[in-house]
Amino acid sequence: MSAEDIDAVDQAILYALQEDARNLSSSDIAERTGTSGSTVRKRIQRLEEAGVIKGYSAEIDYERSGYPIRMLLFCTASIHERSDLIPEVLAIDGVVSVQELITGEENLLVTAVGHSDSDITPIAEELLDMGITVSDEVLVKSHVTTPFGQFENAEE
């Protein structure tokens, strides 16, 4: 599936799922998109099979769940190894995401959570043991996301 295969209805479905995938039914989405519930279900299945929809997950408030420290670790790995290292980095206890960066000296952005700063130190040490350099650590106060607006405005 290419970007050209995704039309305004698909984009509206994607926007609705980003807003609230748990509580919106196919009928709710169909009402928004001017289609039928069966059309929405078929399109969601097609988007899932094509890998456009990669999965569904809960958005966790780590602070309220007992992990008030969220740290961004800006790292540098060998350019040839960075993609292969991502699964290993994700396997480190406390790491919740890894982003591969293309520009800049740092080429991995690791997000880790913990009870205290002392929970982050072992994570940084494991990264160093893998040959990854941690060049900066940034404490995150808050993290807020929103659905991608271009999906909502596709019909305009």
PDB file of C-alpha atoms in Angstrom:
ATOM      1  CA  MET A   1       0.000   0.000   0.000  1.00  0.00           C
ATOM      2  CA  SER A   2       1.419   3.368  -0.985  1.00  0.00           C
ATOM      3  CA  ALA A   3       0.546   6.823   0.287  1.00  0.00           C
ATOM      4  CA  GLU A   4      -1.550   7.334  -2.848  1.00  0.00           C
ATOM      5  CA  ASP A   5      -3.744   4.384  -1.799  1.00  0.00           C
ATOM      6  CA  ILE A   6      -4.792   6.201   1.388  1.00  0.00           C
ATOM      7  CA  ASP A   7      -7.762   8.417   0.665  1.00  0.00           C
ATOM      8  CA  ALA A   8      -9.692  10.947   2.760  1.00  0.00           C
ATOM      9  CA  VAL A   9     -11.904   8.233   4.302  1.00  0.00           C
ATOM     10  CA  ASP A  10      -8.831   6.232   5.370  1.00  0.00           C
ATOM     11  CA  GLN A  11      -7.317   9.378   6.842  1.00  0.00           C
ATOM     12  CA  ALA A  12     -10.514  10.168   8.746  1.00  0.00           C
ATOM     13  CA  ILE A  13     -10.492   6.628  10.120  1.00  0.00           C
ATOM     14  CA  LEU A  14      -6.862   7.011  11.179  1.00  0.00           C
ATOM     15  CA  TYR A  15      -7.651  10.322  12.870  1.00  0.00           C
ATOM     16  CA  ALA A  16     -10.595   8.808  14.770  1.00  0.00           C
ATOM     17  CA  LEU A  17      -8.483   5.857  15.915  1.00  0.00           C
ATOM     18  CA  GLN A  18      -5.750   8.209  17.106  1.00  0.00           C
ATOM     19  CA  GLU A  19      -8.328  10.208  19.044  1.00  0.00           C
ATOM     20  CA  ASP A  20      -9.895   7.258  20.845  1.00  0.00           C
ATOM     21  CA  ALA A  21      -9.439   3.774  19.390  1.00  0.00           C
ATOM     22  CA  ARG A  22     -10.814   2.146  22.509  1.00  0.00           C
ATOM     23  CA  ASN A  23     -14.194   3.838  22.729  1.00  0.00           C
ATOM     24  CA  LEU A  24     -15.146   4.581  19.120  1.00  0.00           C
ATOM     25  CA  SER A  25     -17.079   1.819  17.390  1.00  0.00           C
ATOM     26  CA  SER A  26     -17.057   1.175  13.655  1.00  0.00           C
ATOM     27  CA  SER A  27     -20.512   2.749  13.588  1.00  0.00           C
ATOM     28  CA  ASP A  28     -19.243   5.886  15.331  1.00  0.00           C
ATOM     29  CA  ILE A  29     -16.417   6.205  12.810  1.00  0.00           C
ATOM     30  CA  ALA A  30     -18.800   5.456   9.927  1.00  0.00           C
ATOM     31  CA  GLU A  31     -21.024   8.329  11.029  1.00  0.00           C
ATOM     32  CA  ARG A  32     -18.039  10.678  10.974  1.00  0.00           C
ATOM     33  CA  THR A  33     -16.868   9.498   7.569  1.00  0.00           C
ATOM     34  CA  GLY A  34     -20.242   9.165   5.869  1.00  0.00           C
ATOM     35  CA  THR A  35     -19.704   5.463   5.199  1.00  0.00           C
ATOM     36  CA  SER A  36     -21.081   2.222   6.634  1.00  0.00           C
ATOM     37  CA  GLY A  37     -19.762   0.311   9.623  1.00  0.00           C
ATOM     38  CA  SER A  38     -18.774  -2.596   7.370  1.00  0.00           C
ATOM     39  CA  THR A  39     -16.789  -0.233   5.138  1.00  0.00           C
ATOM     40  CA  VAL A  40     -14.948   1.109   8.181  1.00  0.00           C
ATOM     41  CA  ARG A  41     -14.177  -2.421   9.445  1.00  0.00           C
ATOM     42  CA  LYS A  42     -12.860  -3.483   6.000  1.00  0.00           C
ATOM     43  CA  ARG A  43     -10.722  -0.383   5.681  1.00  0.00           C
ATOM     44  CA  ILE A  44      -9.287  -0.810   9.188  1.00  0.00           C
ATOM     45  CA  GLN A  45      -8.423  -4.413   8.347  1.00  0.00           C
ATOM     46  CA  ARG A  46      -6.769  -3.290   5.081  1.00  0.00           C
ATOM     47  CA  LEU A  47      -4.791  -0.593   6.914  1.00  0.00           C
ATOM     48  CA  GLU A  48      -3.685  -3.123   9.533  1.00  0.00           C
ATOM     49  CA  GLU A  49      -2.637  -5.702   6.918  1.00  0.00           C
ATOM     50  CA  ALA A  50      -0.655  -3.039   5.046  1.00  0.00           C
ATOM     51  CA  GLY A  51       1.155  -2.043   8.237  1.00  0.00           C
ATOM     52  CA  VAL A  52      -0.256   1.489   8.242  1.00  0.00           C
ATOM     53  CA  ILE A  53      -1.922   0.687  11.567  1.00  0.00           C
ATOM     54  CA  LYS A  54       0.891  -1.004  13.467  1.00  0.00           C
ATOM     55  CA  GLY A  55      -1.072  -1.782  16.620  1.00  0.00           C
ATOM     56  CA  TYR A  56      -3.101  -0.397  19.472  1.00  0.00           C
ATOM     57  CA  SER A  57      -1.713   0.555  22.843  1.00  0.00           C
ATOM     58  CA  ALA A  58      -2.632   2.258  26.069  1.00  0.00           C
ATOM     59  CA  GLU A  59      -1.229   5.695  26.820  1.00  0.00           C
ATOM     60  CA  ILE A  60       0.217   5.355  30.320  1.00  0.00           C
ATOM     61  CA  ASP A  61       0.657   8.161  32.838  1.00  0.00           C
ATOM     62  CA  TYR A  62       3.899   6.829  34.300  1.00  0.00           C
ATOM     63  CA  GLU A  63       3.898   9.344  37.141  1.00  0.00           C
ATOM     64  CA  ARG A  64       0.474   8.217  38.358  1.00  0.00           C
ATOM     65  CA  SER A  65       1.499   4.585  37.981  1.00  0.00           C
ATOM     66  CA  GLY A  66       4.435   5.069  40.344  1.00  0.00           C
ATOM     67  CA  TYR A  67       7.221   5.990  37.920  1.00  0.00           C
ATOM     68  CA  PRO A  68       7.561   9.775  38.155  1.00  0.00           C
ATOM     69  CA  ILE A  69      10.925  10.034  36.370  1.00  0.00           C
ATOM     70  CA  ARG A  70      10.856  10.144  32.566  1.00  0.00           C
ATOM     71  CA  MET A  71      14.264  10.708  31.037  1.00  0.00           C
ATOM     72  CA  LEU A  72      15.338  11.237  27.439  1.00  0.00           C
ATOM     73  CA  LEU A  73      18.778   9.811  26.722  1.00  0.00           C
ATOM     74  CA  PHE A  74      20.399  11.233  23.588  1.00  0.00           C
ATOM     75  CA  CYS A  75      22.737   8.528  22.338  1.00  0.00           C
ATOM     76  CA  THR A  76      25.200   7.788  19.579  1.00  0.00           C
ATOM     77  CA  ALA A  77      25.662   4.315  18.134  1.00  0.00           C
ATOM     78  CA  SER A  78      27.620   3.091  15.160  1.00  0.00           C
ATOM     79  CA  ILE A  79      25.668   4.068  12.059  1.00  0.00           C
ATOM     80  CA  HIS A  80      25.912   0.519  10.749  1.00  0.00           C
ATOM     81  CA  GLU A  81      24.672  -1.010  14.024  1.00  0.00           C
ATOM     82  CA  ARG A  82      22.071   1.446  15.310  1.00  0.00           C
ATOM     83  CA  SER A  83      19.023  -0.229  13.719  1.00  0.00           C
ATOM     84  CA  ASP A  84      20.152  -3.663  14.894  1.00  0.00           C
ATOM     85  CA  LEU A  85      20.670  -2.376  18.448  1.00  0.00           C
ATOM     86  CA  ILE A  86      17.105  -1.108  18.876  1.00  0.00           C
ATOM     87  CA  PRO A  87      15.584  -4.444  20.009  1.00  0.00           C
ATOM     88  CA  GLU A  88      18.402  -4.839  22.566  1.00  0.00           C
ATOM     89  CA  VAL A  89      17.841  -1.322  23.879  1.00  0.00           C
ATOM     90  CA  LEU A  90      14.074  -1.920  24.151  1.00  0.00           C
ATOM     91  CA  ALA A  91      14.809  -5.051  26.194  1.00  0.00           C
ATOM     92  CA  ILE A  92      16.486  -2.973  28.933  1.00  0.00           C
ATOM     93  CA  ASP A  93      14.234  -2.769  31.987  1.00  0.00           C
ATOM     94  CA  GLY A  94      12.867   0.785  32.224  1.00  0.00           C
ATOM     95  CA  VAL A  95      13.236   1.670  28.527  1.00  0.00           C
ATOM     96  CA  VAL A  96       9.827   2.454  27.015  1.00  0.00           C
ATOM     97  CA  SER A  97      10.783   3.730  23.541  1.00  0.00           C
ATOM     98  CA  VAL A  98      13.640   4.194  21.109  1.00  0.00           C
ATOM     99  CA  GLN A  99      13.672   6.553  18.158  1.00  0.00           C
ATOM    100  CA  GLU A 100      16.261   6.229  15.411  1.00  0.00           C
ATOM    101  CA  LEU A 101      17.474   9.683  14.363  1.00  0.00           C
ATOM    102  CA  ILE A 102      18.925  10.381  10.938  1.00  0.00           C
ATOM    103  CA  THR A 103      20.518  13.811  11.322  1.00  0.00           C
ATOM    104  CA  GLY A 104      22.778  15.154  14.019  1.00  0.00           C
ATOM    105  CA  GLU A 105      25.534  13.517  16.026  1.00  0.00           C
ATOM    106  CA  GLU A 106      23.094  11.672  18.274  1.00  0.00           C
ATOM    107  CA  ASN A 107      21.291   8.961  16.337  1.00  0.00           C
ATOM    108  CA  LEU A 108      19.174   7.225  19.002  1.00  0.00           C
ATOM    109  CA  LEU A 109      16.720   8.846  21.382  1.00  0.00           C
ATOM    110  CA  VAL A 110      15.928   6.515  24.263  1.00  0.00           C
ATOM    111  CA  THR A 111      13.054   7.198  26.652  1.00  0.00           C
ATOM    112  CA  ALA A 112      13.329   5.591  30.067  1.00  0.00           C
ATOM    113  CA  VAL A 113      11.126   5.721  33.149  1.00  0.00           C
ATOM    114  CA  GLY A 114      11.826   4.989  36.799  1.00  0.00           C
ATOM    115  CA  HIS A 115      11.002   5.662  40.425  1.00  0.00           C
ATOM    116  CA  SER A 116      14.035   7.915  40.870  1.00  0.00           C
ATOM    117  CA  ASP A 117      17.162   9.163  39.120  1.00  0.00           C
ATOM    118  CA  SER A 118      19.005   6.113  40.454  1.00  0.00           C
ATOM    119  CA  ASP A 119      16.811   3.898  38.248  1.00  0.00           C
ATOM    120  CA  ILE A 120      18.136   5.651  35.135  1.00  0.00           C
ATOM    121  CA  THR A 121      21.851   5.138  35.889  1.00  0.00           C
ATOM    122  CA  PRO A 122      21.780   1.346  35.292  1.00  0.00           C
ATOM    123  CA  ILE A 123      20.029   1.958  31.975  1.00  0.00           C
ATOM    124  CA  ALA A 124      22.784   4.338  30.878  1.00  0.00           C
ATOM    125  CA  GLU A 125      25.389   1.796  32.010  1.00  0.00           C
ATOM    126  CA  GLU A 126      23.754  -0.965  29.932  1.00  0.00           C
ATOM    127  CA  LEU A 127      23.749   1.329  26.919  1.00  0.00           C
ATOM    128  CA  LEU A 128      27.461   1.991  27.429  1.00  0.00           C
ATOM    129  CA  ASP A 129      28.097  -1.773  27.704  1.00  0.00           C
ATOM    130  CA  MET A 130      26.461  -2.144  24.262  1.00  0.00           C
ATOM    131  CA  GLY A 131      28.900   0.367  22.785  1.00  0.00           C
ATOM    132  CA  ILE A 132      26.349   3.184  22.754  1.00  0.00           C
ATOM    133  CA  THR A 133      27.477   6.602  23.948  1.00  0.00           C
ATOM    134  CA  VAL A 134      25.045   8.629  26.064  1.00  0.00           C
ATOM    135  CA  SER A 135      25.783  12.256  25.264  1.00  0.00           C
ATOM    136  CA  ASP A 136      22.929  13.955  27.111  1.00  0.00           C
ATOM    137  CA  GLU A 137      20.141  13.185  29.556  1.00  0.00           C
ATOM    138  CA  VAL A 138      17.034  15.353  29.775  1.00  0.00           C
ATOM    139  CA  LEU A 139      14.373  15.072  32.465  1.00  0.00           C
ATOM    140  CA  VAL A 140      10.868  15.328  30.974  1.00  0.00           C
ATOM    141  CA  LYS A 141       8.199  17.291  32.862  1.00  0.00           C
ATOM    142  CA  SER A 142       5.272  16.252  30.648  1.00  0.00           C
ATOM    143  CA  HIS A 143       4.522  14.480  27.390  1.00  0.00           C
ATOM    144  CA  VAL A 144       1.332  15.285  25.493  1.00  0.00           C
ATOM    145  CA  THR A 145       0.276  13.910  22.113  1.00  0.00           C
ATOM    146  CA  THR A 146      -2.476  14.708  19.652  1.00  0.00           C
ATOM    147  CA  PRO A 147      -3.845  13.048  16.530  1.00  0.00           C
ATOM    148  CA  PHE A 148      -2.151  14.104  13.290  1.00  0.00           C
ATOM    149  CA  GLY A 149      -4.247  17.035  12.052  1.00  0.00           C
ATOM    150  CA  GLN A 150      -3.738  16.365   8.347  1.00  0.00           C
ATOM    151  CA  PHE A 151      -5.836  13.212   8.714  1.00  0.00           C
ATOM    152  CA  GLU A 152      -8.737  15.242  10.106  1.00  0.00           C
ATOM    153  CA  ASN A 153      -8.512  17.884   7.395  1.00  0.00           C
ATOM    154  CA  ALA A 154      -8.122  15.453   4.478  1.00  0.00           C
ATOM    155  CA  GLU A 155     -11.468  16.326   2.896  1.00  0.00           C
ATOM    156  CA  GLU A 156     -10.791  20.065   2.801  1.00  0.00           C
TER     157      GLU A 156
END
